[in-house]
C-alpha cells in the first residue's frame, strides 16, 4: 500500500528551483531512504511533506488523503512526525520529560496504543507507561532520568525518534538520523528502525547519505539530484545506476 504519494512537487526560493517536479511514493511499512548530493533538495522535500513549506506546485497525499498546504500541526495530527537535521530537544528536561511533553500534544489517535494494548494496560494506559515502553524500544530506558544535554549525539537522535513515537505517528520523516554519530551507534540506530518497522508497522522515510551504514537495512532507495528524482528502486539497482554515480562524482 502507498502510504505517501508526492506528485510533481516544485518549490523555488527566488530563482533557485530547490524542487523541480518531484514525484515519488513511499510504501507502507518500509524503510525508504532518500539520498542525493548536498543541496539536491532533500531537506526541502521533508519540509514540504511535513507542512513547513508550502509547495509552489504539485500535491502530497497521505493515506490517500490530500495534505498539500496543510499547516504542520494538522499534518502531525494526521500521523506524520519528523526530526530535524539538528536535534531540537528540551535540553534541561530529562529524557522521560521530553517524551511526556510530546504526549501533551497527542493527537488522540491510538495507533501504538492498540498495537501494544496489553503493555499499555499493564501500566494503566498512563503516558509514563507508554513513554517507558518506547524508551525500551529505542534503547534509552537506562538513561530515562538524565537531562537531554547529557546524552551522546546518537542518544539525542534516538530521543528525537522516541518523541515521534509518543505521538502515535504512522510515518516518520528523519533528516540524517546518523549524522555525526559513531559507526557502532549508527548501526544500532538503523537496527532499531528495522525493529520499529517490524514490531509497530511504522513507515520510515529517511534522508541519509551514509550508505556504507544504511545500505544493508533499507527496503527502497530514492535518489535526488538538483531538485529531481533521478532513480528509485531496490538498493543494489539504485546505487549502481549510472545517473546516481554521475550525480555523486559530478557533484
Ligand atoms: N529557506 C531557504 N531559502 C533559500 N534557499 C533555500 C532554503 N532552503 C533550502 N534552500 C536551497 O535549496 C537547495 C536545496 O537545499 P536542501 O533541501 O537543504 O538540500 P539537501 O537537504 O539535499 O542538502 C539548496 O541550494 C539550498 O541552498
Ligand atoms: Mg539536508
mmCIF file of C-alpha atoms and ligand atoms in Angstrom:
data_model
loop_
_atom_site.group_PDB
_atom_site.id
_atom_site.type_symbol
_atom_site.label_atom_id
_atom_site.label_comp_id
_atom_site.label_asym_id
_atom_site.label_seq_id
_atom_site.Cartn_x
_atom_site.Cartn_y
_atom_site.Cartn_z
ATOM 1 C CA UNK A 1 0.000 0.000 0.000
ATOM 2 C CA UNK A 2 1.188 3.510 -0.778
ATOM 3 C CA UNK A 3 1.263 5.497 2.412
ATOM 4 C CA UNK A 4 2.748 8.680 0.977
ATOM 5 C CA UNK A 5 2.433 9.969 -2.572
ATOM 6 C CA UNK A 6 4.311 13.036 -3.736
ATOM 7 C CA UNK A 7 3.167 14.259 -7.168
ATOM 8 C CA UNK A 8 5.034 16.769 -9.296
ATOM 9 C CA UNK A 9 6.068 18.949 -6.352
ATOM 10 C CA UNK A 10 8.030 22.119 -7.073
ATOM 11 C CA UNK A 11 9.433 24.671 -4.682
ATOM 12 C CA UNK A 12 11.618 27.643 -5.557
ATOM 13 C CA UNK A 13 13.479 30.151 -3.448
ATOM 14 C CA UNK A 14 13.766 33.162 -5.726
ATOM 15 C CA UNK A 15 15.409 31.849 -8.894
ATOM 16 C CA UNK A 16 16.599 28.656 -7.268
ATOM 17 C CA UNK A 17 14.492 25.590 -8.081
ATOM 18 C CA UNK A 18 15.084 23.558 -4.930
ATOM 19 C CA UNK A 19 12.415 21.054 -6.008
ATOM 20 C CA UNK A 20 11.622 20.782 -9.684
ATOM 21 C CA UNK A 21 8.681 18.441 -10.212
ATOM 22 C CA UNK A 22 9.387 15.709 -7.674
ATOM 23 C CA UNK A 23 7.248 12.581 -7.904
ATOM 24 C CA UNK A 24 7.714 9.632 -5.573
ATOM 25 C CA UNK A 25 5.817 7.093 -3.451
ATOM 26 C CA UNK A 26 6.603 5.586 -0.089
ATOM 27 C CA UNK A 27 5.171 2.135 0.558
ATOM 28 C CA UNK A 28 3.619 1.373 3.899
ATOM 29 C CA UNK A 29 5.826 -0.422 6.476
ATOM 30 C CA UNK A 30 9.067 0.102 4.596
ATOM 31 C CA UNK A 31 12.303 1.833 5.421
ATOM 32 C CA UNK A 32 12.862 4.068 2.418
ATOM 33 C CA UNK A 33 15.897 6.302 2.222
ATOM 34 C CA UNK A 34 16.373 9.451 0.227
ATOM 35 C CA UNK A 35 19.905 10.088 -0.978
ATOM 36 C CA UNK A 36 21.491 12.803 -3.073
ATOM 37 C CA UNK A 37 24.397 15.253 -3.064
ATOM 38 C CA UNK A 38 24.307 18.287 -0.793
ATOM 39 C CA UNK A 39 21.819 20.861 -1.974
ATOM 40 C CA UNK A 40 19.786 18.407 -4.056
ATOM 41 C CA UNK A 41 16.567 19.298 -2.218
ATOM 42 C CA UNK A 42 16.186 16.500 0.348
ATOM 43 C CA UNK A 43 15.510 18.676 3.389
ATOM 44 C CA UNK A 44 13.267 20.952 1.331
ATOM 45 C CA UNK A 45 11.194 17.906 0.387
ATOM 46 C CA UNK A 46 10.881 16.865 4.055
ATOM 47 C CA UNK A 47 9.795 20.433 4.823
ATOM 48 C CA UNK A 48 7.116 20.289 2.132
ATOM 49 C CA UNK A 49 5.783 16.887 3.238
ATOM 50 C CA UNK A 50 5.617 17.956 6.884
ATOM 51 C CA UNK A 51 3.923 21.269 6.049
ATOM 52 C CA UNK A 52 6.807 23.572 6.986
ATOM 53 C CA UNK A 53 6.981 24.783 3.373
ATOM 54 C CA UNK A 54 4.073 25.189 1.007
ATOM 55 C CA UNK A 55 4.898 23.805 -2.438
ATOM 56 C CA UNK A 56 4.547 26.142 -5.434
ATOM 57 C CA UNK A 57 3.062 23.287 -7.428
ATOM 58 C CA UNK A 58 2.099 19.652 -7.065
ATOM 59 C CA UNK A 59 0.490 17.667 -4.313
ATOM 60 C CA UNK A 60 1.158 15.424 -1.356
ATOM 61 C CA UNK A 61 -1.193 12.606 -0.365
ATOM 62 C CA UNK A 62 -1.045 10.679 2.894
ATOM 63 C CA UNK A 63 -3.180 7.548 3.268
ATOM 64 C CA UNK A 64 -4.976 8.564 0.109
ATOM 65 C CA UNK A 65 -5.854 11.949 1.527
ATOM 66 C CA UNK A 66 -4.723 15.291 0.162
ATOM 67 C CA UNK A 67 -2.490 17.066 2.697
ATOM 68 C CA UNK A 68 -0.901 19.663 0.402
ATOM 69 C CA UNK A 69 -0.602 23.059 2.041
ATOM 70 C CA UNK A 70 -1.943 21.951 5.444
ATOM 71 C CA UNK A 71 -0.090 23.586 8.350
ATOM 72 C CA UNK A 72 2.489 21.464 10.240
ATOM 73 C CA UNK A 73 0.308 20.807 13.315
ATOM 74 C CA UNK A 74 -2.531 19.419 11.165
ATOM 75 C CA UNK A 75 -0.157 17.126 9.284
ATOM 76 C CA UNK A 76 1.323 15.988 12.591
ATOM 77 C CA UNK A 77 -2.165 15.194 13.884
ATOM 78 C CA UNK A 78 -2.795 13.027 10.859
ATOM 79 C CA UNK A 79 0.183 10.849 11.804
ATOM 80 C CA UNK A 80 3.355 12.254 10.223
ATOM 81 C CA UNK A 81 6.153 13.121 12.654
ATOM 82 C CA UNK A 82 9.589 14.427 11.785
ATOM 83 C CA UNK A 83 13.035 15.023 13.154
ATOM 84 C CA UNK A 84 15.436 17.779 12.179
ATOM 85 C CA UNK A 85 18.973 17.689 10.797
ATOM 86 C CA UNK A 86 20.000 19.300 14.096
ATOM 87 C CA UNK A 87 18.173 17.750 17.075
ATOM 88 C CA UNK A 88 15.596 20.003 18.726
ATOM 89 C CA UNK A 89 15.097 18.723 22.262
ATOM 90 C CA UNK A 90 14.197 20.361 25.557
ATOM 91 C CA UNK A 91 17.766 20.340 26.800
ATOM 92 C CA UNK A 92 17.126 20.886 30.512
ATOM 93 C CA UNK A 93 14.325 18.346 30.718
ATOM 94 C CA UNK A 94 15.025 14.677 31.353
ATOM 95 C CA UNK A 95 14.674 12.008 28.704
ATOM 96 C CA UNK A 96 11.327 10.943 30.181
ATOM 97 C CA UNK A 97 10.063 14.532 30.391
ATOM 98 C CA UNK A 98 10.957 15.110 26.756
ATOM 99 C CA UNK A 99 8.566 12.279 25.894
ATOM 100 C CA UNK A 100 5.798 13.421 28.233
ATOM 101 C CA UNK A 101 5.853 16.865 26.631
ATOM 102 C CA UNK A 102 5.255 15.233 23.260
ATOM 103 C CA UNK A 103 2.344 13.248 24.703
ATOM 104 C CA UNK A 104 0.620 16.503 25.719
ATOM 105 C CA UNK A 105 0.173 17.276 22.074
ATOM 106 C CA UNK A 106 -1.039 13.774 21.424
ATOM 107 C CA UNK A 107 -3.482 13.839 18.549
ATOM 108 C CA UNK A 108 -5.550 11.232 20.375
ATOM 109 C CA UNK A 109 -5.175 8.554 17.738
ATOM 110 C CA UNK A 110 -4.352 5.279 19.392
ATOM 111 C CA UNK A 111 -2.243 3.539 16.814
ATOM 112 C CA UNK A 112 0.628 2.499 19.063
ATOM 113 C CA UNK A 113 -1.675 2.004 21.983
ATOM 114 C CA UNK A 114 -3.763 -0.501 20.095
ATOM 115 C CA UNK A 115 -0.741 -2.382 18.821
ATOM 116 C CA UNK A 116 0.762 -2.598 22.258
ATOM 117 C CA UNK A 117 -2.524 -2.673 24.079
ATOM 118 C CA UNK A 118 -1.507 -5.231 26.634
ATOM 119 C CA UNK A 119 1.647 -3.441 27.719
ATOM 120 C CA UNK A 120 -0.100 -0.078 27.932
ATOM 121 C CA UNK A 121 -2.843 -1.674 30.004
ATOM 122 C CA UNK A 122 -0.315 -3.109 32.422
ATOM 123 C CA UNK A 123 0.834 0.389 33.103
ATOM 124 C CA UNK A 124 -2.814 1.519 33.248
ATOM 125 C CA UNK A 125 -2.502 3.272 29.934
ATOM 126 C CA UNK A 126 -0.626 6.102 31.536
ATOM 127 C CA UNK A 127 1.534 8.398 29.489
ATOM 128 C CA UNK A 128 4.533 7.464 31.634
ATOM 129 C CA UNK A 129 3.939 3.751 30.992
ATOM 130 C CA UNK A 130 3.792 4.405 27.294
ATOM 131 C CA UNK A 131 6.947 6.532 27.500
ATOM 132 C CA UNK A 132 8.872 3.774 29.280
ATOM 133 C CA UNK A 133 7.786 1.209 26.704
ATOM 134 C CA UNK A 134 9.023 3.484 23.920
ATOM 135 C CA UNK A 135 12.313 4.130 25.744
ATOM 136 C CA UNK A 136 12.820 0.368 25.882
ATOM 137 C CA UNK A 137 12.105 0.057 22.176
ATOM 138 C CA UNK A 138 14.707 2.673 21.272
ATOM 139 C CA UNK A 139 17.218 1.555 23.920
ATOM 140 C CA UNK A 140 17.114 4.605 26.192
ATOM 141 C CA UNK A 141 15.428 3.189 29.277
ATOM 142 C CA UNK A 142 18.671 3.214 31.288
ATOM 143 C CA UNK A 143 19.014 6.995 30.891
ATOM 144 C CA UNK A 144 15.371 7.960 31.469
ATOM 145 C CA UNK A 145 16.213 10.431 34.258
ATOM 146 C CA UNK A 146 19.194 12.119 32.580
ATOM 147 C CA UNK A 147 18.797 15.642 31.226
ATOM 148 C CA UNK A 148 18.818 15.708 27.434
ATOM 149 C CA UNK A 149 22.001 17.796 27.301
ATOM 150 C CA UNK A 150 23.840 14.917 28.983
ATOM 151 C CA UNK A 151 23.162 12.458 26.167
ATOM 152 C CA UNK A 152 25.598 11.455 23.448
ATOM 153 C CA UNK A 153 24.874 12.659 19.908
ATOM 154 C CA UNK A 154 23.478 9.246 18.969
ATOM 155 C CA UNK A 155 21.241 9.123 22.031
ATOM 156 C CA UNK A 156 19.877 12.565 21.135
ATOM 157 C CA UNK A 157 18.894 11.188 17.735
ATOM 158 C CA UNK A 158 17.207 8.209 19.408
ATOM 159 C CA UNK A 159 15.343 10.523 21.773
ATOM 160 C CA UNK A 160 14.004 12.508 18.843
ATOM 161 C CA UNK A 161 12.768 9.279 17.288
ATOM 162 C CA UNK A 162 11.223 8.242 20.621
ATOM 163 C CA UNK A 163 9.412 11.551 20.784
ATOM 164 C CA UNK A 164 7.935 10.941 17.332
ATOM 165 C CA UNK A 165 6.678 7.558 18.549
ATOM 166 C CA UNK A 166 4.933 9.221 21.502
ATOM 167 C CA UNK A 167 2.636 10.960 19.017
ATOM 168 C CA UNK A 168 1.471 7.628 17.556
ATOM 169 C CA UNK A 169 2.787 8.670 14.152
ATOM 170 C CA UNK A 170 2.499 6.179 11.312
ATOM 171 C CA UNK A 171 5.091 7.854 9.126
ATOM 172 C CA UNK A 172 8.384 9.135 10.492
ATOM 173 C CA UNK A 173 10.427 11.575 8.417
ATOM 174 C CA UNK A 174 14.006 11.509 9.677
ATOM 175 C CA UNK A 175 16.528 14.034 8.387
ATOM 176 C CA UNK A 176 20.016 12.499 8.679
ATOM 177 C CA UNK A 177 19.420 10.415 11.826
ATOM 178 C CA UNK A 178 23.021 9.195 11.998
ATOM 179 C CA UNK A 179 24.943 12.324 11.018
ATOM 180 C CA UNK A 180 27.783 12.881 13.466
ATOM 181 C CA UNK A 181 27.100 9.525 15.147
ATOM 182 C CA UNK A 182 29.878 6.928 15.535
ATOM 183 C CA UNK A 183 29.552 3.805 13.328
ATOM 184 C CA UNK A 184 28.615 1.435 16.171
ATOM 185 C CA UNK A 185 25.749 3.585 17.378
ATOM 186 C CA UNK A 186 24.769 4.416 13.800
ATOM 187 C CA UNK A 187 24.275 0.691 13.121
ATOM 188 C CA UNK A 188 22.306 0.406 16.334
ATOM 189 C CA UNK A 189 20.020 3.251 15.274
ATOM 190 C CA UNK A 190 19.259 1.574 11.944
ATOM 191 C CA UNK A 191 18.654 -1.793 13.662
ATOM 192 C CA UNK A 192 16.173 -0.050 15.958
ATOM 193 C CA UNK A 193 14.372 1.452 12.981
ATOM 194 C CA UNK A 194 14.015 -2.026 11.474
ATOM 195 C CA UNK A 195 12.618 -3.313 14.745
ATOM 196 C CA UNK A 196 10.126 -0.459 14.934
ATOM 197 C CA UNK A 197 9.079 -1.121 11.348
ATOM 198 C CA UNK A 198 8.530 -4.818 12.073
ATOM 199 C CA UNK A 199 7.023 -4.609 15.549
ATOM 200 C CA UNK A 200 4.922 -1.474 15.233
ATOM 201 C CA UNK A 201 4.407 -1.301 11.481
ATOM 202 C CA UNK A 202 5.934 2.147 11.268
ATOM 203 C CA UNK A 203 6.985 3.557 7.909
ATOM 204 C CA UNK A 204 10.266 5.432 7.680
ATOM 205 C CA UNK A 205 11.279 7.986 5.082
ATOM 206 C CA UNK A 206 14.862 8.805 5.936
ATOM 207 C CA UNK A 207 17.292 11.307 4.435
ATOM 208 C CA UNK A 208 20.663 9.659 4.718
ATOM 209 C CA UNK A 209 23.782 9.764 2.643
ATOM 210 C CA UNK A 210 25.981 7.450 4.710
ATOM 211 C CA UNK A 211 25.232 4.467 2.509
ATOM 212 C CA UNK A 212 28.096 2.420 3.953
ATOM 213 C CA UNK A 213 25.984 2.137 7.102
ATOM 214 C CA UNK A 214 22.408 2.414 5.861
ATOM 215 C CA UNK A 215 22.535 0.153 2.822
ATOM 216 C CA UNK A 216 22.008 -3.218 4.485
ATOM 217 C CA UNK A 217 18.900 -2.024 6.343
ATOM 218 C CA UNK A 218 16.887 -0.317 3.640
ATOM 219 C CA UNK A 219 13.995 -1.634 1.558
ATOM 220 C CA UNK A 220 13.967 1.073 -1.061
ATOM 221 C CA UNK A 221 16.194 3.938 -2.178
ATOM 222 C CA UNK A 222 15.168 7.144 -3.904
ATOM 223 C CA UNK A 223 17.960 9.296 -5.312
ATOM 224 C CA UNK A 224 17.685 13.017 -5.976
ATOM 225 C CA UNK A 225 19.922 15.484 -7.792
ATOM 226 C CA UNK A 226 19.269 19.171 -8.487
ATOM 227 C CA UNK A 227 15.697 19.048 -7.270
ATOM 228 C CA UNK A 228 14.676 15.977 -9.249
ATOM 229 C CA UNK A 229 14.292 12.268 -8.598
ATOM 230 C CA UNK A 230 16.903 10.532 -10.748
ATOM 231 C CA UNK A 231 16.418 6.922 -9.614
ATOM 232 C CA UNK A 232 14.147 4.860 -7.389
ATOM 233 C CA UNK A 233 14.116 1.153 -6.626
ATOM 234 C CA UNK A 234 15.911 -1.712 -4.911
ATOM 235 C CA UNK A 235 19.107 -0.618 -3.127
ATOM 236 C CA UNK A 236 21.533 -2.503 -5.408
ATOM 237 C CA UNK A 237 19.801 -1.225 -8.505
ATOM 238 C CA UNK A 238 19.863 2.426 -7.405
ATOM 239 C CA UNK A 239 23.459 2.554 -6.203
ATOM 240 C CA UNK A 240 24.654 1.035 -9.469
ATOM 241 C CA UNK A 241 22.581 3.370 -11.609
ATOM 242 C CA UNK A 242 24.912 5.431 -13.836
ATOM 243 C CA UNK A 243 22.838 8.584 -13.241
ATOM 244 C CA UNK A 244 23.325 8.207 -9.493
ATOM 245 C CA UNK A 245 27.045 7.566 -9.799
ATOM 246 C CA UNK A 246 27.411 10.580 -12.051
ATOM 247 C CA UNK A 247 25.425 12.825 -9.679
ATOM 248 C CA UNK A 248 27.775 11.945 -6.852
ATOM 249 C CA UNK A 249 31.002 12.123 -8.836
ATOM 250 C CA UNK A 250 29.930 15.238 -10.721
ATOM 251 C CA UNK A 251 28.607 16.916 -7.560
HETATM 252 N N1 LIG B 1 14.776 28.551 3.143
HETATM 253 C C1 LIG B 1 15.579 28.612 2.067
HETATM 254 N N2 LIG B 1 15.830 29.764 1.442
HETATM 255 C C2 LIG B 1 16.625 29.819 0.348
HETATM 256 N N3 LIG B 1 17.222 28.747 -0.209
HETATM 257 C C3 LIG B 1 17.000 27.555 0.379
HETATM 258 C C4 LIG B 1 16.190 27.409 1.546
HETATM 259 N N4 LIG B 1 16.157 26.101 1.889
HETATM 260 C C5 LIG B 1 16.927 25.472 1.002
HETATM 261 N N5 LIG B 1 17.431 26.317 0.086
HETATM 262 C C6 LIG B 1 18.291 25.975 -1.043
HETATM 263 O O1 LIG B 1 17.651 24.918 -1.744
HETATM 264 C C7 LIG B 1 18.585 23.961 -2.204
HETATM 265 C C8 LIG B 1 18.236 22.602 -1.618
HETATM 266 O O2 LIG B 1 18.517 22.627 -0.223
HETATM 267 P P1 LIG B 1 18.217 21.420 0.746
HETATM 268 O O3 LIG B 1 16.830 20.944 0.530
HETATM 269 O O4 LIG B 1 18.565 21.860 2.117
HETATM 270 O O5 LIG B 1 19.252 20.321 0.219
HETATM 271 P P2 LIG B 1 19.767 18.958 0.874
HETATM 272 O O6 LIG B 1 18.980 18.710 2.118
HETATM 273 O O7 LIG B 1 19.564 17.926 -0.178
HETATM 274 O O8 LIG B 1 21.230 19.169 1.159
HETATM 275 C C9 LIG B 1 19.955 24.460 -1.776
HETATM 276 O O9 LIG B 1 20.536 25.136 -2.871
HETATM 277 C C10 LIG B 1 19.642 25.398 -0.644
HETATM 278 O O10 LIG B 1 20.613 26.398 -0.512
HETATM 279 MG MG1 LIG B 2 19.562 18.451 4.144
#
